[in-house]
CSV table of C-alpha atoms in Angstrom, one decimal:
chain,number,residue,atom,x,y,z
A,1,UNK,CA,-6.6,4.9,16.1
A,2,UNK,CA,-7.5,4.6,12.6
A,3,UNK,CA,-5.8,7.8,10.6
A,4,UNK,CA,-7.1,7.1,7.6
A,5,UNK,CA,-10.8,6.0,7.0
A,6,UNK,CA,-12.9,4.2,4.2
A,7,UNK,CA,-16.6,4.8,5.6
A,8,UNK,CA,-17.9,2.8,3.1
A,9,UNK,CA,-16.6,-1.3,2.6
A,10,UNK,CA,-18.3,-1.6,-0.5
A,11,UNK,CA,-19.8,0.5,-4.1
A,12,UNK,CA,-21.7,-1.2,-6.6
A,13,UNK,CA,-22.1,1.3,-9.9
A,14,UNK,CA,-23.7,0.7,-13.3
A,15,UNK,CA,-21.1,0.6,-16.6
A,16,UNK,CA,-21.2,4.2,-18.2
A,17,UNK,CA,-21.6,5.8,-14.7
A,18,UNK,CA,-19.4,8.0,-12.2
A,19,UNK,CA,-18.1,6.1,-9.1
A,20,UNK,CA,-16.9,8.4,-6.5
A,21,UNK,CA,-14.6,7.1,-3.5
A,22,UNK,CA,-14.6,8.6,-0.1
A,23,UNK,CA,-11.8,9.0,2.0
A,24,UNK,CA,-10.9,11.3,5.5
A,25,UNK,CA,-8.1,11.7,7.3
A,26,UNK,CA,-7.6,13.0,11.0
A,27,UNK,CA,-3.8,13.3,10.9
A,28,UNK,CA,-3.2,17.2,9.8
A,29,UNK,CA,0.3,16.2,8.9
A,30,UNK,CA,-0.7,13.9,5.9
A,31,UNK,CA,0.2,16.2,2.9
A,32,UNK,CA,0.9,13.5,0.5
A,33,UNK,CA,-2.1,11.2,-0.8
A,34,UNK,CA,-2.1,8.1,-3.1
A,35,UNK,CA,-4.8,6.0,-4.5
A,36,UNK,CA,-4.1,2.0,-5.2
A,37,UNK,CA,-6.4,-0.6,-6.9
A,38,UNK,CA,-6.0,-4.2,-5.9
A,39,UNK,CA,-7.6,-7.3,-7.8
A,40,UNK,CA,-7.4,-10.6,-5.1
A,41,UNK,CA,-4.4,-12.4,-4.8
A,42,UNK,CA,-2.0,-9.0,-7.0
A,43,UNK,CA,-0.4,-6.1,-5.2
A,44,UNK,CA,-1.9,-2.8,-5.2
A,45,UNK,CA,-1.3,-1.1,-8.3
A,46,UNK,CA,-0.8,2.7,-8.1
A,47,UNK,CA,-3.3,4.9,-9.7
A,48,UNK,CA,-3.0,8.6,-8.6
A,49,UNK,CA,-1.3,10.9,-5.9
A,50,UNK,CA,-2.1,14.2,-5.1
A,51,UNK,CA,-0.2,16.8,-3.2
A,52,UNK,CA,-1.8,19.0,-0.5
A,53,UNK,CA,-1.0,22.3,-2.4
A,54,UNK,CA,-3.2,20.7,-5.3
A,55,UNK,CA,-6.9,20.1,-4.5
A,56,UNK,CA,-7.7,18.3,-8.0
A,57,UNK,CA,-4.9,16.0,-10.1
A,58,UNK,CA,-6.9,14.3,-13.1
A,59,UNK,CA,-5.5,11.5,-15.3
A,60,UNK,CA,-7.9,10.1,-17.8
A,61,UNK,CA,-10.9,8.8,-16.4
A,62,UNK,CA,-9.4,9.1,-12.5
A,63,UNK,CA,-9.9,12.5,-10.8
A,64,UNK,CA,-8.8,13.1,-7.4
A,65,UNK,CA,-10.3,15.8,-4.9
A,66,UNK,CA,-8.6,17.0,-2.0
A,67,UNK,CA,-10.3,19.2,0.8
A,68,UNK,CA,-8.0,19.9,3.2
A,69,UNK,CA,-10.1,21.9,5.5
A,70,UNK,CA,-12.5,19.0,5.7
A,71,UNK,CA,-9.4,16.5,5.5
A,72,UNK,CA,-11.6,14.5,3.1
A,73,UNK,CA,-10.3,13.4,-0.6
A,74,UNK,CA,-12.3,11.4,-3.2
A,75,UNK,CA,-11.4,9.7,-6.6
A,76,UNK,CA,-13.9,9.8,-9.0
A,77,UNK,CA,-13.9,7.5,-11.9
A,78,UNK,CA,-15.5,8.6,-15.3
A,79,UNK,CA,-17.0,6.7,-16.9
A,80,UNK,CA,-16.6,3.5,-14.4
A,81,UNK,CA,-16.0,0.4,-16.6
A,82,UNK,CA,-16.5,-3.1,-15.6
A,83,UNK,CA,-12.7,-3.7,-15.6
A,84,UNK,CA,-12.5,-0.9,-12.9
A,85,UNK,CA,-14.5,-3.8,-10.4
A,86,UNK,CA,-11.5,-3.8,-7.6
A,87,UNK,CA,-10.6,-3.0,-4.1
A,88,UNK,CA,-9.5,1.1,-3.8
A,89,UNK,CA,-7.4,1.7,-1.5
A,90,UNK,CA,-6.6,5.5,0.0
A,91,UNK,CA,-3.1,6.4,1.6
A,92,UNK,CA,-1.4,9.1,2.8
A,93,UNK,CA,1.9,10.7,3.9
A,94,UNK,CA,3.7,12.9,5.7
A,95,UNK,CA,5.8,15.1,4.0
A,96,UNK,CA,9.9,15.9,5.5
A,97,UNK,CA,12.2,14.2,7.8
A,98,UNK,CA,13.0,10.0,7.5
A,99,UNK,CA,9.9,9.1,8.9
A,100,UNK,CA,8.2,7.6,5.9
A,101,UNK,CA,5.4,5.6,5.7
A,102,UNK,CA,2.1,5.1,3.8
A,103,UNK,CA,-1.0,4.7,6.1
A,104,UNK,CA,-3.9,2.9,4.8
A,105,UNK,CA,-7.5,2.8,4.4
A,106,UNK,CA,-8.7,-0.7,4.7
A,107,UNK,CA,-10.2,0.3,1.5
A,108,UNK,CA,-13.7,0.1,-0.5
A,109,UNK,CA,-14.7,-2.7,-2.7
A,110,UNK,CA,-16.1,-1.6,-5.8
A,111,UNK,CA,-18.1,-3.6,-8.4
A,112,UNK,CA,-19.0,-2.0,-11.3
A,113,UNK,CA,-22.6,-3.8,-13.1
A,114,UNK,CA,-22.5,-4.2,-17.4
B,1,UNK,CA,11.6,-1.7,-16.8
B,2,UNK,CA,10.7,-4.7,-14.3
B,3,UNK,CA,8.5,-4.1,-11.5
B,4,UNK,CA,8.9,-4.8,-8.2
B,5,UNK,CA,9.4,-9.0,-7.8
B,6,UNK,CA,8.9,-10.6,-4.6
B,7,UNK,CA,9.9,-14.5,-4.0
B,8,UNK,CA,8.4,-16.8,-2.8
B,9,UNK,CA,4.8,-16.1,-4.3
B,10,UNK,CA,3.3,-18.7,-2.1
B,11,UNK,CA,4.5,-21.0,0.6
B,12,UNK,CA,3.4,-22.7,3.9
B,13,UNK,CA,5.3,-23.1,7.1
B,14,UNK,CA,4.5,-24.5,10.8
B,15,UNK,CA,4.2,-22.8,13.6
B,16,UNK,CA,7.4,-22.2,15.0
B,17,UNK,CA,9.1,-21.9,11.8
B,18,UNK,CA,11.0,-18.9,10.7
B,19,UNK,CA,10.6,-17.4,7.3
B,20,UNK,CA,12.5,-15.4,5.0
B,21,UNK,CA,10.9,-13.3,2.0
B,22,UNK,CA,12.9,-11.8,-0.6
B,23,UNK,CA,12.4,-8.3,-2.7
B,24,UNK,CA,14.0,-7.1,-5.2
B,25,UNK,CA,13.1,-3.5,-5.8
B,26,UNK,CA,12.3,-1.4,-9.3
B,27,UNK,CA,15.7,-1.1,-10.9
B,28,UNK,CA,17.3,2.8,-9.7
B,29,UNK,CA,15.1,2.7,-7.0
B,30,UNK,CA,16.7,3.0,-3.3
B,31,UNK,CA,14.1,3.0,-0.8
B,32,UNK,CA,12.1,-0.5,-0.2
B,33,UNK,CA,9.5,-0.9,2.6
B,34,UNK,CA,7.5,-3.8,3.3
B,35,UNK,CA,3.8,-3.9,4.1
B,36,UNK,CA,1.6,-6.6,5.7
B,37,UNK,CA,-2.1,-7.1,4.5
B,38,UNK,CA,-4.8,-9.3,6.5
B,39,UNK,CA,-8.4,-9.6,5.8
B,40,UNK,CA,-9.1,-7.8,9.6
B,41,UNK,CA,-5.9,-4.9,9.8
B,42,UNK,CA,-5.8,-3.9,6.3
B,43,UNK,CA,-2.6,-3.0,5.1
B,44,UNK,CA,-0.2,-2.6,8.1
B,45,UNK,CA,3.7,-1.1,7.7
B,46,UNK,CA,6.5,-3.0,8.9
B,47,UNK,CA,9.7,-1.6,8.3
B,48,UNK,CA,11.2,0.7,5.7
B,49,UNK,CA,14.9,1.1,4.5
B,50,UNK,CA,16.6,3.3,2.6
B,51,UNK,CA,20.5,2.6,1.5
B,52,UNK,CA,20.9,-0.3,3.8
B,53,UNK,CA,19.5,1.7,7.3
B,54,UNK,CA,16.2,0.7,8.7
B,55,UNK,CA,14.4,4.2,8.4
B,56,UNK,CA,11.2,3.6,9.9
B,57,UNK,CA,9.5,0.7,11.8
B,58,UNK,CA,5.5,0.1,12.8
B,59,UNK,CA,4.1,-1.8,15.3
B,60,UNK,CA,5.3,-5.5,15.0
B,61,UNK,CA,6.9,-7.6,17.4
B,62,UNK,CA,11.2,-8.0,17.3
B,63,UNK,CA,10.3,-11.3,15.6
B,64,UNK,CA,9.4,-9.5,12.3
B,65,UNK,CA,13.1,-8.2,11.1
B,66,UNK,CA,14.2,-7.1,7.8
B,67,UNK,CA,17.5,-5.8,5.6
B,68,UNK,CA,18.7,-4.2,2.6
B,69,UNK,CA,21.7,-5.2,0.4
B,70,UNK,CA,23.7,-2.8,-1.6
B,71,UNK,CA,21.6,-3.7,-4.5
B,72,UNK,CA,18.6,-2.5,-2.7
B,73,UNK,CA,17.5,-6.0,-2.6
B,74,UNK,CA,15.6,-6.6,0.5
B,75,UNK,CA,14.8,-9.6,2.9
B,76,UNK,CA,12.5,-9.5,5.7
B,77,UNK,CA,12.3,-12.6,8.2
B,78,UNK,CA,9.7,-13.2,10.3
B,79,UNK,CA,10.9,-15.7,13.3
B,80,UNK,CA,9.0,-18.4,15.6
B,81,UNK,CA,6.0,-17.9,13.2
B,82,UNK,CA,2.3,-17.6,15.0
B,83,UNK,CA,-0.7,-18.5,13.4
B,84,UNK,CA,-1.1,-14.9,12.9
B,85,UNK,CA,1.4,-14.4,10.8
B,86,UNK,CA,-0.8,-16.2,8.0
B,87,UNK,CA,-1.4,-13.1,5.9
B,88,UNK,CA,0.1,-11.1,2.7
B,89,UNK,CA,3.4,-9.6,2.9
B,90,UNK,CA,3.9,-7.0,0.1
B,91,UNK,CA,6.9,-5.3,-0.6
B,92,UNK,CA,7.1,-2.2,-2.4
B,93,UNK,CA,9.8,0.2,-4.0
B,94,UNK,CA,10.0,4.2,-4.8
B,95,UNK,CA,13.0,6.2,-6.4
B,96,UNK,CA,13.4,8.4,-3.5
B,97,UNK,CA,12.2,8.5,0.0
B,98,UNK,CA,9.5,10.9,1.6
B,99,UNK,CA,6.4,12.0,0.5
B,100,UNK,CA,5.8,12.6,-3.2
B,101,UNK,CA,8.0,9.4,-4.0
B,102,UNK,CA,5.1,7.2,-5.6
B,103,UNK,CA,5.3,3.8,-4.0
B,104,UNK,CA,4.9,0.9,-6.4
B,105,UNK,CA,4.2,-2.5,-5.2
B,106,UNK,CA,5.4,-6.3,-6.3
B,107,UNK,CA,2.4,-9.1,-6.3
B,108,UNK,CA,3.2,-10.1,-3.0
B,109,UNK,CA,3.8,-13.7,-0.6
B,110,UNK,CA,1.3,-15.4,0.8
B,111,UNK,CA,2.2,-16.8,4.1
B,112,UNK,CA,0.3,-19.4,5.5
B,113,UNK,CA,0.9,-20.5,9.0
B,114,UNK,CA,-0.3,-24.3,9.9
């Protein structure tokens, strides 16, 4: 049972343009969410949480929406650069107690065109 | 401030083997928890621990085991390796543990299994 769920395997955007990520979530407990980018062969580099009492956290060009009635969040990148051409992964957790964990997306492959 | 380093980077072992991986977490950072990632599962948890007590454990076999030092160092072992094993192990480190603690990942071992 897949908690957390990238519809989409793959985004291809043009330099100068907005690439928005999709993400949902069935698990109601998730109040925690993080996005990671990962280049082949690195580790996933953190790029931007969000708590469920927020439903927008911006930091330079990444912007992340949370709708928690529709348990769907998206990051949106403005203006997408080709540097930004990585794996995204979403993840999410649930707040309280020792049970920690991050669950994962299998994440979307973007590629952003010069 | 060092990030998280993970030793080996790269190494290849036989079936049957065992293996050991070694992390060493982001300094002042207590809680370590280690992830695997294969091109089919995605990025899968294995084990978390926080001041030396396993804290949380996902869905691998007893031959995937794991500890944390005093440092917060960690090892994880991995024993009479399958050809399934072959994948990415990542280990990653946050100040605290529980939601809101942002996870930050080392580069990662790859594992291959011959």
């Amino acid at each position: 049972d897949q908690q957390v769920k990238q519809n989409s395997p793959s985004l291809s955007v043009q330099e100068g343009r907005i690439s928005i990520l999709n993400c949902d979530y069935t698990n109601s407990m998730f109040d925690y969410f993080l996005w990671y980018k990962k280049y082949p062969a690195e580790g996933p580099t953190f790029l931007i949480s969000i708590s469920s009492i927020k439903d927008k956290n911006e930091d330079g060009r990444f912007t992340v929406f949370l709708n928690k009635s529709a348990k769907h969040l998206s990051l949106h990148i403005v203006p997408s650069q080709p540097g930004d051409s990585a794996v995204y992964f979403c993840a999410a957790s649930a707040r309280g107690g020792s049970n920690y964990k991050l669950t994962f997306g299998k994440g979307t492959l973007l590629t952003v065109n010069p | 401030k060092a990030g998280v380093t993970q030793t080996p980077r790269y190494l290849i072992k036989t079936r049957g083997q065992q293996v050991t991986l070694s992390c060493s977490p982001i300094s002042g950072h207590r809680s370590v928890s280690w992830y695997q990632q294969t091109p089919g599962q995605g990025l899968q948890f294995l084990f978390e621990y926080f001041s030396e007590t396993q804290r949380n454990k996902g869905n691998f076999p007893g031959r995937f085991s794991g500890r944390q030092f005093s440092n917060s160092r960690s090892e994880m072992n991995v024993s009479t390796l399958e050809l399934g094993d072959s994948a990415l192990y990542l280990c990653a480190s946050s100040q605290g543990q529980g939601a809101g603690n942002t996870i930050y990942f080392g580069e990662g071992s790859w594992l291959t299994v011959v």
